Tab-separated table of C-alpha atoms and ligand atoms in Angstrom:
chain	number	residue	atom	x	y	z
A	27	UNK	CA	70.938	158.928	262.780
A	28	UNK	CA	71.806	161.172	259.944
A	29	UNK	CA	70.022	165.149	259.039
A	30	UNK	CA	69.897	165.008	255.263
A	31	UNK	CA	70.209	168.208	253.972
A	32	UNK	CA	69.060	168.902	250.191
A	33	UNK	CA	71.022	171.700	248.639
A	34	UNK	CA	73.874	171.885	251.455
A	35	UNK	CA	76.151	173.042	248.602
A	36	UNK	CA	74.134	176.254	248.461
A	37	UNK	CA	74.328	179.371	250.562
A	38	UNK	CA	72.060	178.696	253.400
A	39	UNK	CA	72.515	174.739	253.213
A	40	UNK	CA	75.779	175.330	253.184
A	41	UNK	CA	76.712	177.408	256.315
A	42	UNK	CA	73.474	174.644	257.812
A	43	UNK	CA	76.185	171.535	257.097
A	44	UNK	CA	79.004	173.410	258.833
A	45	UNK	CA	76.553	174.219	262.092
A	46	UNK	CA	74.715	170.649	262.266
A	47	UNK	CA	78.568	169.376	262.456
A	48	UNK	CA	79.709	171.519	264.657
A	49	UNK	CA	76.560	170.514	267.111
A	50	UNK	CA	77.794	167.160	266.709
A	51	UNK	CA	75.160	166.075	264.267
A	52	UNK	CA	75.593	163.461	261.279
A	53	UNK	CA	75.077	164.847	257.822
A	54	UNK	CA	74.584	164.095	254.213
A	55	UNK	CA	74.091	166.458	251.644
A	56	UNK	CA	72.057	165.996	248.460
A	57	UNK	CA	72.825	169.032	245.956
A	58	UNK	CA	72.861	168.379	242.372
A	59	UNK	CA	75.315	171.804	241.992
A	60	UNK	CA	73.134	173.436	239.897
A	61	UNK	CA	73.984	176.688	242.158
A	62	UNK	CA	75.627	175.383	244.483
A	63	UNK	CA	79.636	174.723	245.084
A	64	UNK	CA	80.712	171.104	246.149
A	65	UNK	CA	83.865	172.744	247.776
A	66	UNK	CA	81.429	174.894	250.103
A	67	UNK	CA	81.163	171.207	251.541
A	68	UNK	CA	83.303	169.556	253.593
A	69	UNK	CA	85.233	166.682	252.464
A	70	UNK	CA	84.525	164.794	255.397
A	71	UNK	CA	80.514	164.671	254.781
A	72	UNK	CA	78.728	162.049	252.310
A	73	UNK	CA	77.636	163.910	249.520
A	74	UNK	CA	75.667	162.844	246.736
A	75	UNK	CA	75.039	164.862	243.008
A	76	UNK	CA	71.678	164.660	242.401
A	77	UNK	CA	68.443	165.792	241.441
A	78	UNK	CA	65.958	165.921	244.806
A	79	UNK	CA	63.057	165.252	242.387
A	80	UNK	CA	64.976	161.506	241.312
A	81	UNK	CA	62.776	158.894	243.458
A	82	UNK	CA	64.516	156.082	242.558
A	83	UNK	CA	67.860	158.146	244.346
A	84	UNK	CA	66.104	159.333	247.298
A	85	UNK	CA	64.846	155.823	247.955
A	86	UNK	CA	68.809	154.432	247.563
A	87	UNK	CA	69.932	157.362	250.119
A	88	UNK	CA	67.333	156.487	252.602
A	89	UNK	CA	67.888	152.872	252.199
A	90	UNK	CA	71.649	153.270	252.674
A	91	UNK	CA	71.484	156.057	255.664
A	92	UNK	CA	69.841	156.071	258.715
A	93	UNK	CA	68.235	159.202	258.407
A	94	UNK	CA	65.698	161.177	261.144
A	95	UNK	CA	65.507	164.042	259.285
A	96	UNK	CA	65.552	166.037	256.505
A	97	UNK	CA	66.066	169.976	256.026
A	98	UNK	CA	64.862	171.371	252.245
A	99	UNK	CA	67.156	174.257	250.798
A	100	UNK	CA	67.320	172.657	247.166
A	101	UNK	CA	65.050	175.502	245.852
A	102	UNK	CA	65.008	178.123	242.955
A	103	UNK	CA	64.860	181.674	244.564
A	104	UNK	CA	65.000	184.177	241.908
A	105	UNK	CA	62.022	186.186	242.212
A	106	UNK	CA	62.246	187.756	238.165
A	107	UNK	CA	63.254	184.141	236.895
A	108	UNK	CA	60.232	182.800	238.366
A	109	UNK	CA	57.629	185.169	236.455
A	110	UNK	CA	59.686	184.361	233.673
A	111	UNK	CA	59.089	180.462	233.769
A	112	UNK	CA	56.997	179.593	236.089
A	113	UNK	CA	56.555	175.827	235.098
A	114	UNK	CA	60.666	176.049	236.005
A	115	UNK	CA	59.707	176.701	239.460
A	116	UNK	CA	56.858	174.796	240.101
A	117	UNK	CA	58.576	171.514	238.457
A	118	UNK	CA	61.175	172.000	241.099
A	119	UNK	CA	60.631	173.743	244.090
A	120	UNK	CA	57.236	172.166	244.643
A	121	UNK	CA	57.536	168.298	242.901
A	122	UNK	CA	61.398	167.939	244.792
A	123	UNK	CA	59.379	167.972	248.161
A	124	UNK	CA	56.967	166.177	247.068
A	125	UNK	CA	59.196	163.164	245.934
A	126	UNK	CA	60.643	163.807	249.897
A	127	UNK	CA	57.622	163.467	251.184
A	128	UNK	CA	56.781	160.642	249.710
A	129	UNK	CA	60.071	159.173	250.289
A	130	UNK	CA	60.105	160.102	253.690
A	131	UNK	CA	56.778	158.537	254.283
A	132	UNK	CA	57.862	155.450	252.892
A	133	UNK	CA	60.648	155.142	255.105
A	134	UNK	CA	59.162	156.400	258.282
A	135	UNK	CA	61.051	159.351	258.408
A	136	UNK	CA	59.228	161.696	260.419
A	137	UNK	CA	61.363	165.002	260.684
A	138	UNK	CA	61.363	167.963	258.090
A	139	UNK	CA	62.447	171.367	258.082
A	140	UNK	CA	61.670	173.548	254.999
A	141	UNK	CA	63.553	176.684	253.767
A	142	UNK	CA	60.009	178.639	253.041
A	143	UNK	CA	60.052	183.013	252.369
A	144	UNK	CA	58.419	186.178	253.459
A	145	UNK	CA	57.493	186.100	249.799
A	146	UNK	CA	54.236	183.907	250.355
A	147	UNK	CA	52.849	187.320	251.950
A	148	UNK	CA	52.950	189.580	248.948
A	149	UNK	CA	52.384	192.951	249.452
A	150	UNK	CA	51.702	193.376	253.403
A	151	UNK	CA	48.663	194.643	255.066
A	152	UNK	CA	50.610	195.083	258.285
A	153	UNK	CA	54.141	195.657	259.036
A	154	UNK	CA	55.878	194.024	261.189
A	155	UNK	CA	54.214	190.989	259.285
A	156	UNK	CA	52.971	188.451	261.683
A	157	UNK	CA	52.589	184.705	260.344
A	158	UNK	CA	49.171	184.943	260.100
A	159	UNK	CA	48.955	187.631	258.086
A	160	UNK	CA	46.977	187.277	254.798
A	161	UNK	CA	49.499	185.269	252.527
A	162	UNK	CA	48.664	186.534	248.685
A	163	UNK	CA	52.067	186.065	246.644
A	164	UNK	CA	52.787	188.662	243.987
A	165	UNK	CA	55.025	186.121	242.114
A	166	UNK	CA	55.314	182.256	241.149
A	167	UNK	CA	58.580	181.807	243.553
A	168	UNK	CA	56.654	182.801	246.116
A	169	UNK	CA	53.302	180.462	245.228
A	170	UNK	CA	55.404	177.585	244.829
A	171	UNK	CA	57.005	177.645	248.899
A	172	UNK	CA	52.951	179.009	249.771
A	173	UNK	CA	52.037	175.520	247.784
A	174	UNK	CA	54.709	173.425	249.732
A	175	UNK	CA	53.414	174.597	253.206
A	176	UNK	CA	49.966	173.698	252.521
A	177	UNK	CA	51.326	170.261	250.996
A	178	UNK	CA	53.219	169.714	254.590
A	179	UNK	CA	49.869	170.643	256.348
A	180	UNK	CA	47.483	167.739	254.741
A	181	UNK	CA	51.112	165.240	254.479
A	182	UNK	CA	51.372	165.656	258.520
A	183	UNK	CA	47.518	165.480	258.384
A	184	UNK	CA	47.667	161.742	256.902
A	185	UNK	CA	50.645	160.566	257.632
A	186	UNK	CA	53.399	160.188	260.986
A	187	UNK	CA	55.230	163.199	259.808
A	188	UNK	CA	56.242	166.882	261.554
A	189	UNK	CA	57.564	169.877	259.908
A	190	UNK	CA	58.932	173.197	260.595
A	191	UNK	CA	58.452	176.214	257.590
A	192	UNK	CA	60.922	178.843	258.350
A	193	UNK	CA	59.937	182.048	256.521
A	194	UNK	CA	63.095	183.678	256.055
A	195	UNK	CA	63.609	187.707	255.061
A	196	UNK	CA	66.093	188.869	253.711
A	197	UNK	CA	69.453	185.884	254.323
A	198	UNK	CA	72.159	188.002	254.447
A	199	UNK	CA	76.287	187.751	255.823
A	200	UNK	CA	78.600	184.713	255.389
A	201	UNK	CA	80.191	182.884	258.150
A	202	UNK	CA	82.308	184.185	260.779
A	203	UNK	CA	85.560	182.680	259.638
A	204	UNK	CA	84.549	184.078	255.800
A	205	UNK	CA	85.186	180.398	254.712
A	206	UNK	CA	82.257	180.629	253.169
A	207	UNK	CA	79.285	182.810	252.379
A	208	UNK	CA	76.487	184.369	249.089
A	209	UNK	CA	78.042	183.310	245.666
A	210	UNK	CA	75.041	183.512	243.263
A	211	UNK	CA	75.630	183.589	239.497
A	212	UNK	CA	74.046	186.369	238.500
A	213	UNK	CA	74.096	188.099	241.212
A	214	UNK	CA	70.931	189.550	242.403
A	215	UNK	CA	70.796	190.852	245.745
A	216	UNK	CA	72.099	194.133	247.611
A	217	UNK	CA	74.544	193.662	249.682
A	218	UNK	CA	76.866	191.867	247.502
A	219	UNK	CA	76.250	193.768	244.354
A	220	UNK	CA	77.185	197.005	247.084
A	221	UNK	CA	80.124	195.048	248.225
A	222	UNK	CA	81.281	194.130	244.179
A	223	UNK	CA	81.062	198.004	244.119
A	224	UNK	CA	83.244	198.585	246.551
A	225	UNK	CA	85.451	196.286	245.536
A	226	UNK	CA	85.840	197.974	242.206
A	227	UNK	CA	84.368	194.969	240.337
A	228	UNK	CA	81.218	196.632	239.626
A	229	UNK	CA	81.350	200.688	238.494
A	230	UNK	CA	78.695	201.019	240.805
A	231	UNK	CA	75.301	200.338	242.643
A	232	UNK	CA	71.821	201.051	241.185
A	233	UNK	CA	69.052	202.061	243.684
A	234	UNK	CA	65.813	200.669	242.715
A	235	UNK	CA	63.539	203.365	243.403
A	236	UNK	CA	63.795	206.551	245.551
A	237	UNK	CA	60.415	207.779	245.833
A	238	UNK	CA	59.343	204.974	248.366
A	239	UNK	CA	56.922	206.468	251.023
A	240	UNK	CA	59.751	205.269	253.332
A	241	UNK	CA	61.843	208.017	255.542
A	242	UNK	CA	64.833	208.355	252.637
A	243	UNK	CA	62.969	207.194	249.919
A	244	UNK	CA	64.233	203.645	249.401
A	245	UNK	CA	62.924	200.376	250.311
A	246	UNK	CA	62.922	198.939	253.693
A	247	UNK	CA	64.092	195.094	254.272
A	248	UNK	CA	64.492	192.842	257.159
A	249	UNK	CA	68.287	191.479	257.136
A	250	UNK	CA	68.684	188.713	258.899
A	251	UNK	CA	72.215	186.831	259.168
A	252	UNK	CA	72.875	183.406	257.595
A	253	UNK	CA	74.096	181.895	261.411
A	254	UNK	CA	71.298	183.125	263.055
A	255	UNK	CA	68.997	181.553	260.321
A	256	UNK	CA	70.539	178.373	261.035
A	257	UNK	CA	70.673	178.384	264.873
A	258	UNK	CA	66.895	178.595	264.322
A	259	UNK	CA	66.823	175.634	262.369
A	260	UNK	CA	68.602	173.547	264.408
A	261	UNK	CA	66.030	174.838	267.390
A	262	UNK	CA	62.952	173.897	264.906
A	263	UNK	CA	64.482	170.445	264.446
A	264	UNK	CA	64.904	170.097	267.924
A	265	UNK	CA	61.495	171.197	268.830
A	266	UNK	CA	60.048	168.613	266.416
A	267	UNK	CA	62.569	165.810	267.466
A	268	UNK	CA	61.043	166.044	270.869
A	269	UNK	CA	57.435	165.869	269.646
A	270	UNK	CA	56.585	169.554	269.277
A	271	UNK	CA	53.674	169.706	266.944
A	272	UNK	CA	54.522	171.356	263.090
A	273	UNK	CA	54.638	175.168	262.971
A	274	UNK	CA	55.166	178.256	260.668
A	275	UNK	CA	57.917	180.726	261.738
A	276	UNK	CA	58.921	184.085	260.123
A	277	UNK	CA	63.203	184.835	260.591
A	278	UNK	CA	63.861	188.324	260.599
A	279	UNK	CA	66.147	190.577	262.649
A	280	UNK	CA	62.695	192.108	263.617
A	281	UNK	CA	64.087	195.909	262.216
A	282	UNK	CA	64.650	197.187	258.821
A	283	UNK	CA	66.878	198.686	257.412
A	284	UNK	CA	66.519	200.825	253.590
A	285	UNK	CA	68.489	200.226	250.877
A	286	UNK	CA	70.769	203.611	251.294
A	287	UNK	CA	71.433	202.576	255.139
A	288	UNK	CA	72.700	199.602	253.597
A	289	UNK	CA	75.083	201.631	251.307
A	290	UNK	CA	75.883	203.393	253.979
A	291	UNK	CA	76.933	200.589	256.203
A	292	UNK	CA	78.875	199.207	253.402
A	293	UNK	CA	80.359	202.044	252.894
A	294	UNK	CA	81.592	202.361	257.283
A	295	UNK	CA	82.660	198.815	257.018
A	296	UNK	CA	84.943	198.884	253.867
A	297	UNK	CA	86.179	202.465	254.228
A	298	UNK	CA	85.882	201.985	250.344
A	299	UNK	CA	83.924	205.085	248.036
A	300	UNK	CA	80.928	203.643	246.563
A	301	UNK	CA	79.077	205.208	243.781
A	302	UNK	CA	75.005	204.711	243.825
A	303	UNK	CA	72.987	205.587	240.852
A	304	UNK	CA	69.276	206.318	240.921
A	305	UNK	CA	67.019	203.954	239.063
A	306	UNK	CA	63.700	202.988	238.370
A	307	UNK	CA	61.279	200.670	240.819
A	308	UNK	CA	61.831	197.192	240.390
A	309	UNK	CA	58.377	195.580	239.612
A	310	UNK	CA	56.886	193.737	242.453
A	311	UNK	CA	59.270	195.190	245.220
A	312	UNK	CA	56.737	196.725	248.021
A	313	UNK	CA	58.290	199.289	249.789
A	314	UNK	CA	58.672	197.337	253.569
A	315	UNK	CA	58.883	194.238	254.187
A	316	UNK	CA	59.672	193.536	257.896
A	317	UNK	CA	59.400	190.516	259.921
A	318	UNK	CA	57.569	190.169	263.626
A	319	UNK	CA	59.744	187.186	264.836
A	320	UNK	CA	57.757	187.029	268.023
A	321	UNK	CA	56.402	183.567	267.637
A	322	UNK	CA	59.764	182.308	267.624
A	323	UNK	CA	61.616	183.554	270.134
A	324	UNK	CA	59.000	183.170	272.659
A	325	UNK	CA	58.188	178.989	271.427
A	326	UNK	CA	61.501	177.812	270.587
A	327	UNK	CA	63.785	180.869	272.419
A	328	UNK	CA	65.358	181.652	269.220
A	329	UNK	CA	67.208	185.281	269.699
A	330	UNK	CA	69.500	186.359	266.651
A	331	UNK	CA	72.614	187.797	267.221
A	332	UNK	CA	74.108	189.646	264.333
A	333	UNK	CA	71.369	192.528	264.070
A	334	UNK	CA	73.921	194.830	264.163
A	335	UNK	CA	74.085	196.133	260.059
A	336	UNK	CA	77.980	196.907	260.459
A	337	UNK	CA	78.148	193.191	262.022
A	338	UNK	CA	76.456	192.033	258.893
A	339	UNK	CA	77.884	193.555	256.533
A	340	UNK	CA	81.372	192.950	257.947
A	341	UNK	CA	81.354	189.069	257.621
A	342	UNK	CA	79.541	189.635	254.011
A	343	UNK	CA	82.775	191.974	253.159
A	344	UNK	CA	85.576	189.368	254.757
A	345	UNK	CA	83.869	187.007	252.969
A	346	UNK	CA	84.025	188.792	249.578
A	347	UNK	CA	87.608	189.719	250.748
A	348	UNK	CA	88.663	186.086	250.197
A	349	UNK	CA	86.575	185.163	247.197
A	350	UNK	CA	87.939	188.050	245.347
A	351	UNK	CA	90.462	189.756	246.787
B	407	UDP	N1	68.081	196.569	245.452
B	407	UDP	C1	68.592	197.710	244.828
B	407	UDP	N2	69.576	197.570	243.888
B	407	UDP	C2	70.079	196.349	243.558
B	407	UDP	C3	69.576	195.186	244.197
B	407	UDP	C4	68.575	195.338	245.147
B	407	UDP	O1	68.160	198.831	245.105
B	407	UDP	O2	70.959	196.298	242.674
B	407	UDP	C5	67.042	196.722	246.468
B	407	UDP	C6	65.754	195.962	246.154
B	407	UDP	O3	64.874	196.766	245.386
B	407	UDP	C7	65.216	195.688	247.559
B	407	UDP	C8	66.480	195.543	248.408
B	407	UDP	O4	67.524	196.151	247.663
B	407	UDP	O5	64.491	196.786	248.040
B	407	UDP	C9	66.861	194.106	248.664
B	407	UDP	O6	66.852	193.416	247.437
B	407	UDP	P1	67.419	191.948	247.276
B	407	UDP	O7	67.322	191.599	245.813
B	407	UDP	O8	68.742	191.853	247.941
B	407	UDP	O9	66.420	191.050	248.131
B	407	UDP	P2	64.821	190.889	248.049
B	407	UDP	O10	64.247	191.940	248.946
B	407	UDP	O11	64.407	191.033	246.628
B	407	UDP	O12	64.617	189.512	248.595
């Protein structure tokens, strides 16, 4: 029996492909390349260009693979893009599951593991942010993986079908080797616009916002490594492989760090200068957003392992070493 993975050319899905194989697992990837890179893949795996939302291809790949299960990463994540087009993110992120679904149901496939975010919580009432915290998103990205969970509750209500939402923080690091690891075009997120900087490919690093009631100012995030968000996949699959009943998780590393400690670390780890300019708030950012992981560890025994920052950042940076170096 095969694991399907939708948008295993991406960053998570990506370093997911690499682990399932590793565990001995049979995999075929579904990524129409959009954002992701077909050689992040490895030659050895079936891999299909496509669009997750085509029915008639979904119904082909299930009809040509035996396959148990399915894990969802072919999403759009940009938090900005998404309160600029909304119907963008809707149309995918929320109709590409549903064509799964309904694929999946047709073909008895009972096994699905979804790729959901700490943004379905908006601003928090209570940090560390249990799962069952109120979930009010501040932005459409985050309504469209808040829409998808409920979707997988009444889907598992109906039909023979268990899932898994695994609401990550912040996905950070590449893999150990630095074969792989974050390549997004634009680039959006902290650690490798920090790492561009000290690279020398970027002048420097804007701050977004110093007057955060935080302890230096900045925000506070929950970084939590791109293997250890994977080994908690593969525990969710197995959970639901031998019958456990569908479940919300939060990933985080469980501590935050603020966007200067992150400079900072950066900074350790590279032994590179790294200039930091001061700039405004970026709309919709609240000022900590940590995870309580607790649910996890104690149901499925996850425990991550790279909490370290340095750690992190050092397989980001050997990663970035060979992309651009
Ligand atoms: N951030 C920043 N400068 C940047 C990019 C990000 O100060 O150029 C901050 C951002 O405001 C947030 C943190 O770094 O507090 C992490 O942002 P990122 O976009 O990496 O992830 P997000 O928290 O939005 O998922």
């Amino acid at each position: 029996m095969a694991v399907l993975v939708c948008g295993g050319a991406g960053y998570i899905g990506s370093h997911m492909v690499r682990f399932l194989l590793e565990r001995g697992e049979d995999v075929l990837v579904l990524d129409d390349l959009s954002t992701g890179h077909r050689d992040f893949v490895p030659p050895s795996v079936p891999f299909v260009q496509g669009d997750v939302r085509d029915a008639t291809l979904l119904g082909c790949l299930f009809r040509e693979h035996r396959v148990d299960a399915v894990f969802h990463f072919a999403a759009f994540i940009q938090v900005g893009e998404s309160m600029r087009d909304p119907l963008a993110y809707y149309d995918n992120n929320l109709q590409g599951v549903l064509r799964l679904l309904q694929t999946m149901v047709r073909h008895g496939v009972e096994n699905f593991v979804f790729s959901s975010t700490a943004a379905v919580y908006g601003e928090p009432e209570l940090v560390p942010i249990p799962e069952d915290a109120l979930k009010c998103p501040t932005n459409p990205y985050g309504e469209t993986k808040l829409a998808v969970e409920r979707l997988l509750h009444w889907t598992s209500v109906a039909h023979d079908l268990r899932w898994s939402a695994l609401r990550y923080f912040n996905a950070c690091g590449a893999a150990l080797d630095g074969s792989i690891g974050e390549a997004h075009d634009p680039e959006t997120h902290l650690i490798p616009l920090v790492l561009d900087a000290a690279m020398g490919r970027r002048p420097s690093v804007t701050i977004f916002g110093d007057d955060y009631d935080t302890p230096d100012g900045t925000c506070i995030r929950d970084y939590v490594h791109v293997m250890d968000l994977v080994e908690a996949h593969l525990l969710a699959l197995n959970a639901l492989r031998s019958g456990r009943r569908s479940s919300v998780y939060n990933l985080g590393n469980g501590r935050g760090f603020s966007v200067l400690e992150v400079v900072e670390a950066c900074r350790r780890v590279t032994g590179r200068s790294i200039l930091v300019e001061k700039g405004a708030r970026r709309p919709g950012d609240p000022a900590r957003l940590v995870a309580s992981s607790a649910r996890i560890r104690e149901e499925l025994g996850w425990e991550p392992r790279y909490t370290a920052l340095d750690a992190i950042v050092e397989t980001a940076w050997r990663w970035h070493g060979k992309r651009w170096g």
